[in-house]
Amino acid sequence: MSSHLSDLCTTLAWAPFLQPAPGVQHWWWLLVIPMALGVSMAYKAIRVQNLDQWPMAVAKMTLQIVATVVGIAVGLYLLVIVLLPLLPAE
Amino acid sequence: MPATNNDATFRPLGAILGWVFPGLGHIAGGNAKRGFCAMAGVLVLFLGGLLVGGVDCVDRKEDRLWFFGQAGCGPIAFAASYANDALLKSGEAAPMIEMPSYPGQPEVFVSSYKGLAHANEFGTLFVFLAGLLNICVLLDATVRAPSSDAPSTGRRAGEGASK
């Protein structure tokens, strides 16, 4: 309870653009979504022939980037946590 | 067949305007919608970076190599770095705190708003990506034909078809 209250106070006291955002230390991995969205928006703005296709192209590229990052994370998890411990110690 | 404009000559003014503000090169070249789309993408990254890491993530003195890429955003990156100097490093926005220093070394004070760890890393990365993508956008503005996004005057599919 006191932890939630402390988090709430930290958030309310946040000075946007001056202070780092509260909670980023715990939820940093979610930042891949706005990062992929911003990259897709700028890239597809100069890439698509017809701008009517821009929203769909942005959504598709964002999903592709996020899915690729998640795939790499799962692959590395399997490699480090599951496969490597199975190897003989020597 | 839609009308196309193949007048793809090099226009340095597009690059200059695109650096002054993201997307301005396209807007000045008559491709306003494309310019606003590119502007939105670059600003999502730039403002997202400042929101995540604070203005401390743009620092042309302490993070010089990152700033080379961030400067691709144009004057807004320099303004953010100036705001970092004027508000954070001067102690104007928040009290300064003393950092541990080696014996014999001068005392070091930093702003209590200084970004650390993931917040600083992601903020710096976001603004860096915004700068690199804006360089791509302004290069596109130099070679894209003016008003090439104007709607075609030709018939659209289905228009005028007999029933």
GROMACS .gro file of C-alpha atoms in nm:
model
  253
    1MET     CA    1   0.000   0.000   0.000
    2SER     CA    2   0.273   0.245   0.099
    3SER     CA    3   0.467   0.145  -0.213
    4HIS     CA    4   0.169   0.235  -0.435
    5LEU     CA    5   0.129   0.564  -0.248
    6SER     CA    6   0.497   0.636  -0.296
    7ASP     CA    7   0.468   0.563  -0.671
    8LEU     CA    8   0.163   0.788  -0.695
    9CYS     CA    9   0.343   1.074  -0.520
   10THR     CA   10   0.645   1.030  -0.748
   11THR     CA   11   0.421   1.045  -1.054
   12LEU     CA   12   0.231   1.351  -0.932
   13ALA     CA   13   0.556   1.531  -0.853
   14TRP     CA   14   0.701   1.454  -1.197
   15ALA     CA   15   0.814   1.755  -1.400
   16PRO     CA   16   0.774   1.637  -1.764
   17PHE     CA   17   1.066   1.713  -1.999
   18LEU     CA   18   1.284   1.817  -1.703
   19GLN     CA   19   1.287   1.497  -1.502
   20PRO     CA   20   1.315   1.142  -1.637
   21ALA     CA   21   0.976   0.972  -1.652
   22PRO     CA   22   0.885   0.778  -1.335
   23GLY     CA   23   0.856   0.403  -1.369
   24VAL     CA   24   1.086   0.373  -1.672
   25GLN     CA   25   1.335   0.174  -1.468
   26HIS     CA   26   1.076  -0.106  -1.430
   27TRP     CA   27   0.892  -0.081  -1.764
   28TRP     CA   28   1.178   0.015  -1.996
   29TRP     CA   29   1.117  -0.285  -2.225
   30LEU     CA   30   0.774  -0.146  -2.319
   31LEU     CA   31   0.949   0.152  -2.479
   32VAL     CA   32   1.019  -0.065  -2.783
   33ILE     CA   33   0.658   0.004  -2.890
   34PRO     CA   34   0.675   0.387  -2.915
   35MET     CA   35   1.025   0.354  -3.058
   36ALA     CA   36   0.905   0.119  -3.333
   37LEU     CA   37   0.602   0.344  -3.395
   38GLY     CA   38   0.812   0.659  -3.436
   39VAL     CA   39   1.065   0.491  -3.664
   40SER     CA   40   0.784   0.344  -3.876
   41MET     CA   41   0.597   0.677  -3.901
   42ALA     CA   42   0.901   0.869  -4.025
   43TYR     CA   43   1.030   0.592  -4.252
   44LYS     CA   44   0.700   0.511  -4.416
   45ALA     CA   45   0.627   0.883  -4.470
   46ILE     CA   46   0.907   0.893  -4.728
   47ARG     CA   47   0.866   0.535  -4.848
   48VAL     CA   48   0.503   0.483  -4.947
   49GLN     CA   49   0.394   0.592  -5.295
   50ASN     CA   50   0.037   0.671  -5.195
   51LEU     CA   51  -0.007   0.835  -4.856
   52ASP     CA   52  -0.350   0.676  -4.815
   53GLN     CA   53  -0.154   0.357  -4.743
   54TRP     CA   54   0.058   0.529  -4.473
   55PRO     CA   55  -0.144   0.432  -4.160
   56MET     CA   56  -0.161   0.066  -4.260
   57ALA     CA   57   0.208   0.059  -4.361
   58VAL     CA   58   0.303   0.216  -4.026
   59ALA     CA   59   0.095  -0.037  -3.830
   60LYS     CA   60   0.246  -0.326  -4.026
   61MET     CA   61   0.606  -0.211  -3.984
   62THR     CA   62   0.552  -0.139  -3.612
   63LEU     CA   63   0.420  -0.491  -3.560
   64GLN     CA   64   0.709  -0.637  -3.760
   65ILE     CA   65   0.970  -0.453  -3.549
   66VAL     CA   66   0.804  -0.543  -3.217
   67ALA     CA   67   0.755  -0.907  -3.323
   68THR     CA   68   1.121  -0.930  -3.431
   69VAL     CA   69   1.245  -0.785  -3.101
   70VAL     CA   70   1.017  -1.021  -2.905
   71GLY     CA   71   1.143  -1.313  -3.117
   72ILE     CA   72   1.505  -1.223  -3.047
   73ALA     CA   73   1.425  -1.194  -2.675
   74VAL     CA   74   1.257  -1.535  -2.668
   75GLY     CA   75   1.544  -1.689  -2.865
   76LEU     CA   76   1.806  -1.547  -2.631
   77TYR     CA   77   1.603  -1.658  -2.327
   78LEU     CA   78   1.589  -2.013  -2.459
   79LEU     CA   79   1.959  -2.008  -2.540
   80VAL     CA   80   2.079  -1.866  -2.208
   81ILE     CA   81   1.826  -2.007  -1.959
   82VAL     CA   82   1.732  -2.341  -2.120
   83LEU     CA   83   2.000  -2.461  -2.363
   84LEU     CA   84   2.326  -2.342  -2.208
   85PRO     CA   85   2.258  -2.505  -1.864
   86LEU     CA   86   2.209  -2.838  -2.044
   87LEU     CA   87   2.568  -2.833  -2.167
   88PRO     CA   88   2.824  -3.033  -1.965
   89ALA     CA   89   2.995  -2.824  -1.697
   90GLU     CA   90   3.346  -2.885  -1.831
   91MET     CA   91  -0.261   0.548  -6.558
   92PRO     CA   92  -0.202   0.815  -6.291
   93ALA     CA   93  -0.005   1.121  -6.388
   94THR     CA   94   0.349   1.124  -6.245
   95ASN     CA   95   0.597   1.405  -6.206
   96ASN     CA   96   0.950   1.289  -6.289
   97ASP     CA   97   1.115   1.624  -6.220
   98ALA     CA   98   1.356   1.473  -5.964
   99THR     CA   99   1.635   1.729  -5.965
  100PHE     CA  100   1.849   1.804  -5.659
  101ARG     CA  101   1.700   2.078  -5.436
  102PRO     CA  102   1.932   2.182  -5.152
  103LEU     CA  103   1.666   2.419  -5.016
  104GLY     CA  104   1.458   2.112  -4.925
  105ALA     CA  105   1.743   1.982  -4.710
  106ILE     CA  106   1.798   2.318  -4.542
  107LEU     CA  107   1.429   2.362  -4.461
  108GLY     CA  108   1.404   1.999  -4.353
  109TRP     CA  109   1.684   2.059  -4.106
  110VAL     CA  110   1.531   2.383  -3.978
  111PHE     CA  111   1.223   2.185  -3.876
  112PRO     CA  112   1.137   1.820  -3.951
  113GLY     CA  113   0.909   1.788  -4.254
  114LEU     CA  114   0.939   2.152  -4.359
  115GLY     CA  115   1.135   2.059  -4.672
  116HIS     CA  116   0.846   1.851  -4.803
  117ILE     CA  117   0.586   2.111  -4.704
  118ALA     CA  118   0.774   2.387  -4.886
  119GLY     CA  119   0.805   2.159  -5.189
  120GLY     CA  120   0.428   2.120  -5.215
  121ASN     CA  121   0.413   1.775  -5.053
  122ALA     CA  122   0.246   1.899  -4.737
  123LYS     CA  123   0.075   1.578  -4.633
  124ARG     CA  124   0.398   1.379  -4.666
  125GLY     CA  125   0.580   1.651  -4.472
  126PHE     CA  126   0.331   1.640  -4.186
  127CYS     CA  127   0.353   1.259  -4.172
  128ALA     CA  128   0.733   1.274  -4.154
  129MET     CA  129   0.715   1.557  -3.901
  130ALA     CA  130   0.483   1.348  -3.682
  131GLY     CA  131   0.723   1.052  -3.689
  132VAL     CA  132   1.033   1.255  -3.606
  133LEU     CA  133   0.854   1.452  -3.333
  134VAL     CA  134   0.710   1.136  -3.174
  135LEU     CA  135   1.068   1.013  -3.130
  136PHE     CA  136   1.212   1.350  -3.030
  137LEU     CA  137   0.943   1.448  -2.779
  138GLY     CA  138   0.914   1.086  -2.660
  139GLY     CA  139   1.286   1.089  -2.585
  140LEU     CA  140   1.260   1.413  -2.390
  141LEU     CA  141   0.957   1.280  -2.203
  142VAL     CA  142   1.134   0.956  -2.109
  143GLY     CA  143   1.478   1.094  -2.026
  144GLY     CA  144   1.419   1.465  -1.968
  145VAL     CA  145   1.626   1.733  -2.137
  146ASP     CA  146   1.935   1.577  -1.983
  147CYS     CA  147   1.935   1.320  -2.264
  148VAL     CA  148   2.046   1.591  -2.511
  149ASP     CA  149   2.388   1.715  -2.407
  150ARG     CA  150   2.630   1.846  -2.666
  151LYS     CA  151   2.916   1.865  -2.414
  152GLU     CA  152   2.898   1.542  -2.212
  153ASP     CA  153   2.741   1.318  -2.479
  154ARG     CA  154   2.910   1.464  -2.784
  155LEU     CA  155   2.906   1.151  -3.001
  156TRP     CA  156   2.533   1.099  -2.942
  157PHE     CA  157   2.475   1.466  -3.013
  158PHE     CA  158   2.626   1.432  -3.361
  159GLY     CA  159   2.326   1.214  -3.453
  160GLN     CA  160   2.076   1.409  -3.244
  161ALA     CA  161   2.174   1.730  -3.423
  162GLY     CA  162   2.005   1.588  -3.733
  163CYS     CA  163   1.678   1.707  -3.575
  164GLY     CA  164   1.795   2.063  -3.630
  165PRO     CA  165   1.756   2.366  -3.401
  166ILE     CA  166   1.517   2.181  -3.168
  167ALA     CA  167   1.808   1.955  -3.063
  168PHE     CA  168   2.028   2.257  -2.995
  169ALA     CA  169   1.740   2.417  -2.801
  170ALA     CA  170   1.706   2.103  -2.588
  171SER     CA  171   2.079   2.104  -2.518
  172TYR     CA  172   2.063   2.473  -2.429
  173ALA     CA  173   1.769   2.402  -2.196
  174ASN     CA  174   1.976   2.130  -2.032
  175ASP     CA  175   2.256   2.381  -1.967
  176ALA     CA  176   2.028   2.664  -1.861
  177LEU     CA  177   1.784   2.473  -1.642
  178LEU     CA  178   1.951   2.158  -1.514
  179LYS     CA  179   2.327   2.216  -1.509
  180SER     CA  180   2.289   2.566  -1.369
  181GLY     CA  181   2.073   2.441  -1.082
  182GLU     CA  182   1.784   2.664  -1.192
  183ALA     CA  183   1.521   2.389  -1.210
  184ALA     CA  184   1.632   2.162  -0.927
  185PRO     CA  185   1.889   2.162  -0.645
  186MET     CA  186   2.239   2.041  -0.719
  187ILE     CA  187   2.372   1.742  -0.527
  188GLU     CA  188   2.732   1.655  -0.458
  189MET     CA  189   2.870   1.344  -0.621
  190PRO     CA  190   3.137   1.124  -0.464
  191SER     CA  191   3.480   1.223  -0.589
  192TYR     CA  192   3.830   1.084  -0.555
  193PRO     CA  193   4.051   1.232  -0.283
  194GLY     CA  194   4.228   1.541  -0.410
  195GLN     CA  195   3.987   1.582  -0.700
  196PRO     CA  196   3.754   1.884  -0.719
  197GLU     CA  197   3.399   1.846  -0.591
  198VAL     CA  198   3.142   1.754  -0.855
  199PHE     CA  199   2.782   1.873  -0.836
  200VAL     CA  200   2.503   1.747  -1.061
  201SER     CA  201   2.135   1.831  -1.088
  202SER     CA  202   1.900   1.613  -0.885
  203TYR     CA  203   1.696   1.587  -1.211
  204LYS     CA  204   1.983   1.417  -1.395
  205GLY     CA  205   1.869   1.106  -1.582
  206LEU     CA  206   2.027   0.772  -1.497
  207ALA     CA  207   2.026   0.417  -1.631
  208HIS     CA  208   1.736   0.309  -1.856
  209ALA     CA  209   1.559   0.646  -1.857
  210ASN     CA  210   1.869   0.825  -1.981
  211GLU     CA  211   1.967   0.548  -2.222
  212PHE     CA  212   1.626   0.528  -2.390
  213GLY     CA  213   1.577   0.904  -2.396
  214THR     CA  214   1.915   0.948  -2.563
  215LEU     CA  215   1.841   0.667  -2.810
  216PHE     CA  216   1.497   0.808  -2.902
  217VAL     CA  217   1.636   1.154  -2.980
  218PHE     CA  218   1.930   0.999  -3.166
  219LEU     CA  219   1.691   0.796  -3.384
  220ALA     CA  220   1.484   1.110  -3.444
  221GLY     CA  221   1.797   1.285  -3.572
  222LEU     CA  222   1.899   0.999  -3.802
  223LEU     CA  223   1.548   0.963  -3.944
  224ASN     CA  224   1.522   1.337  -4.000
  225ILE     CA  225   1.842   1.317  -4.207
  226CYS     CA  226   1.669   1.051  -4.421
  227VAL     CA  227   1.360   1.274  -4.446
  228LEU     CA  228   1.553   1.584  -4.549
  229LEU     CA  229   1.753   1.386  -4.806
  230ASP     CA  230   1.422   1.267  -4.951
  231ALA     CA  231   1.304   1.629  -4.964
  232THR     CA  232   1.605   1.719  -5.181
  233VAL     CA  233   1.520   1.472  -5.457
  234ARG     CA  234   1.141   1.442  -5.440
  235ALA     CA  235   0.960   1.616  -5.724
  236PRO     CA  236   0.756   1.921  -5.613
  237SER     CA  237   0.384   1.863  -5.564
  238SER     CA  238   0.427   1.498  -5.660
  239ASP     CA  239   0.164   1.397  -5.402
  240ALA     CA  240  -0.105   1.609  -5.563
  241PRO     CA  241  -0.416   1.401  -5.635
  242SER     CA  242  -0.430   1.258  -5.981
  243THR     CA  243  -0.676   1.415  -6.222
  244GLY     CA  244  -0.724   1.083  -6.398
  245ARG     CA  245  -1.027   0.862  -6.344
  246ARG     CA  246  -1.022   0.647  -6.034
  247ALA     CA  247  -1.102   0.281  -6.046
  248GLY     CA  248  -1.476   0.239  -6.075
  249GLU     CA  249  -1.544   0.599  -6.172
  250GLY     CA  250  -1.746   0.641  -6.487
  251ALA     CA  251  -1.803   0.273  -6.526
  252SER     CA  252  -2.124   0.182  -6.702
  253LYS     CA  253  -2.387   0.016  -6.488
   0.00000   0.00000   0.00000
